[in-house]
């Protein structure tokens, strides 16, 4: 006989994968879940960086170049 525990027999080895499997003390109430986030006030949301309006030094034209010099495949 062995004293080794398997993940199936050790209740503390892994967190529950769903609320149905989690202990009641770890599941937030419906009231808590319905509350809006209080991390940031409206207007304090992070903004994306403004795009650089400078002209690009190249232009992508798909996978290959149409009308360009032929190349030898390798």
PDB file of C-alpha atoms in Angstrom:
ATOM      1  CA  UNK A   1       0.000   0.000   0.000  1.00  0.00           C
ATOM      2  CA  UNK A   2       1.235   3.520  -0.823  1.00  0.00           C
ATOM      3  CA  UNK A   3       0.682   6.876   0.869  1.00  0.00           C
ATOM      4  CA  UNK A   4       1.184   8.777  -2.400  1.00  0.00           C
ATOM      5  CA  UNK A   5      -1.753  10.983  -3.323  1.00  0.00           C
ATOM      6  CA  UNK A   6      -3.073  11.238  -6.836  1.00  0.00           C
ATOM      7  CA  UNK A   7      -4.623  14.439  -8.209  1.00  0.00           C
ATOM      8  CA  UNK A   8      -8.000  12.724  -8.150  1.00  0.00           C
ATOM      9  CA  UNK A   9      -7.757  11.966  -4.433  1.00  0.00           C
ATOM     10  CA  UNK A  10      -6.203  15.274  -3.342  1.00  0.00           C
ATOM     11  CA  UNK A  11      -8.937  17.906  -3.062  1.00  0.00           C
ATOM     12  CA  UNK A  12      -6.429  20.755  -2.624  1.00  0.00           C
ATOM     13  CA  UNK A  13      -4.158  19.913  -5.579  1.00  0.00           C
ATOM     14  CA  UNK A  14      -6.107  21.839  -8.236  1.00  0.00           C
ATOM     15  CA  UNK A  15      -8.613  24.663  -8.367  1.00  0.00           C
ATOM     16  CA  UNK A  16     -12.122  23.825  -9.500  1.00  0.00           C
ATOM     17  CA  UNK A  17     -12.669  24.147 -13.229  1.00  0.00           C
ATOM     18  CA  UNK A  18     -16.202  25.515 -12.890  1.00  0.00           C
ATOM     19  CA  UNK A  19     -18.418  27.191 -10.306  1.00  0.00           C
ATOM     20  CA  UNK A  20     -20.374  23.960  -9.917  1.00  0.00           C
ATOM     21  CA  UNK A  21     -17.213  22.178  -8.730  1.00  0.00           C
ATOM     22  CA  UNK A  22     -15.909  25.006  -6.516  1.00  0.00           C
ATOM     23  CA  UNK A  23     -16.584  25.223  -2.789  1.00  0.00           C
ATOM     24  CA  UNK A  24     -19.403  27.645  -1.960  1.00  0.00           C
ATOM     25  CA  UNK A  25     -16.967  29.931  -0.108  1.00  0.00           C
ATOM     26  CA  UNK A  26     -14.986  30.553  -3.329  1.00  0.00           C
ATOM     27  CA  UNK A  27     -17.931  31.368  -5.608  1.00  0.00           C
ATOM     28  CA  UNK A  28     -18.859  35.090  -5.743  1.00  0.00           C
ATOM     29  CA  UNK A  29     -22.496  35.960  -5.185  1.00  0.00           C
ATOM     30  CA  UNK A  30     -24.768  37.104  -8.007  1.00  0.00           C
ATOM     31  CA  UNK A  31     -24.867  40.612  -6.494  1.00  0.00           C
ATOM     32  CA  UNK A  32     -21.079  40.892  -6.651  1.00  0.00           C
ATOM     33  CA  UNK A  33     -21.026  39.683 -10.240  1.00  0.00           C
ATOM     34  CA  UNK A  34     -23.715  42.199 -11.265  1.00  0.00           C
ATOM     35  CA  UNK A  35     -21.766  45.207  -9.938  1.00  0.00           C
ATOM     36  CA  UNK A  36     -19.859  47.236 -12.519  1.00  0.00           C
ATOM     37  CA  UNK A  37     -16.095  47.264 -12.376  1.00  0.00           C
ATOM     38  CA  UNK A  38     -14.620  49.898 -10.090  1.00  0.00           C
ATOM     39  CA  UNK A  39     -11.059  49.629 -11.382  1.00  0.00           C
ATOM     40  CA  UNK A  40     -11.225  52.931 -13.295  1.00  0.00           C
ATOM     41  CA  UNK A  41     -13.761  55.719 -13.427  1.00  0.00           C
ATOM     42  CA  UNK A  42     -15.402  56.364 -16.802  1.00  0.00           C
ATOM     43  CA  UNK A  43     -13.014  58.427 -18.875  1.00  0.00           C
ATOM     44  CA  UNK A  44      -9.953  56.850 -17.255  1.00  0.00           C
ATOM     45  CA  UNK A  45      -9.918  53.842 -19.546  1.00  0.00           C
ATOM     46  CA  UNK A  46      -6.580  53.202 -21.211  1.00  0.00           C
ATOM     47  CA  UNK A  47      -6.367  54.616 -24.699  1.00  0.00           C
ATOM     48  CA  UNK A  48      -4.605  53.076 -27.652  1.00  0.00           C
ATOM     49  CA  UNK A  49      -1.509  54.879 -28.848  1.00  0.00           C
ATOM     50  CA  UNK A  50      -2.093  57.295 -31.700  1.00  0.00           C
ATOM     51  CA  UNK A  51      -0.962  55.783 -35.000  1.00  0.00           C
ATOM     52  CA  UNK A  52       2.140  57.257 -36.599  1.00  0.00           C
ATOM     53  CA  UNK A  53       0.936  59.215 -39.639  1.00  0.00           C
ATOM     54  CA  UNK A  54       4.292  59.179 -41.407  1.00  0.00           C
ATOM     55  CA  UNK A  55       4.454  57.512 -44.809  1.00  0.00           C
ATOM     56  CA  UNK A  56       5.625  53.895 -44.757  1.00  0.00           C
ATOM     57  CA  UNK A  57       8.888  53.124 -46.537  1.00  0.00           C
ATOM     58  CA  UNK A  58       7.380  50.071 -48.235  1.00  0.00           C
ATOM     59  CA  UNK A  59       4.058  48.705 -49.414  1.00  0.00           C
ATOM     60  CA  UNK A  60       2.878  45.136 -48.887  1.00  0.00           C
ATOM     61  CA  UNK A  61       1.392  43.589 -52.014  1.00  0.00           C
ATOM     62  CA  UNK A  62       0.291  40.113 -50.950  1.00  0.00           C
ATOM     63  CA  UNK A  63       2.549  37.087 -50.884  1.00  0.00           C
ATOM     64  CA  UNK A  64       4.416  37.760 -54.114  1.00  0.00           C
ATOM     65  CA  UNK A  65       5.335  40.769 -56.193  1.00  0.00           C
ATOM     66  CA  UNK A  66       3.334  41.182 -59.380  1.00  0.00           C
ATOM     67  CA  UNK A  67       5.328  42.517 -62.302  1.00  0.00           C
ATOM     68  CA  UNK A  68       8.644  42.176 -60.520  1.00  0.00           C
ATOM     69  CA  UNK A  69      11.752  40.457 -61.823  1.00  0.00           C
ATOM     70  CA  UNK A  70      11.463  36.658 -61.978  1.00  0.00           C
ATOM     71  CA  UNK A  71      13.260  34.725 -59.289  1.00  0.00           C
ATOM     72  CA  UNK A  72      14.508  31.182 -59.232  1.00  0.00           C
ATOM     73  CA  UNK A  73      12.665  29.033 -56.737  1.00  0.00           C
ATOM     74  CA  UNK A  74      14.739  27.130 -54.326  1.00  0.00           C
TER      75      UNK A  74
END
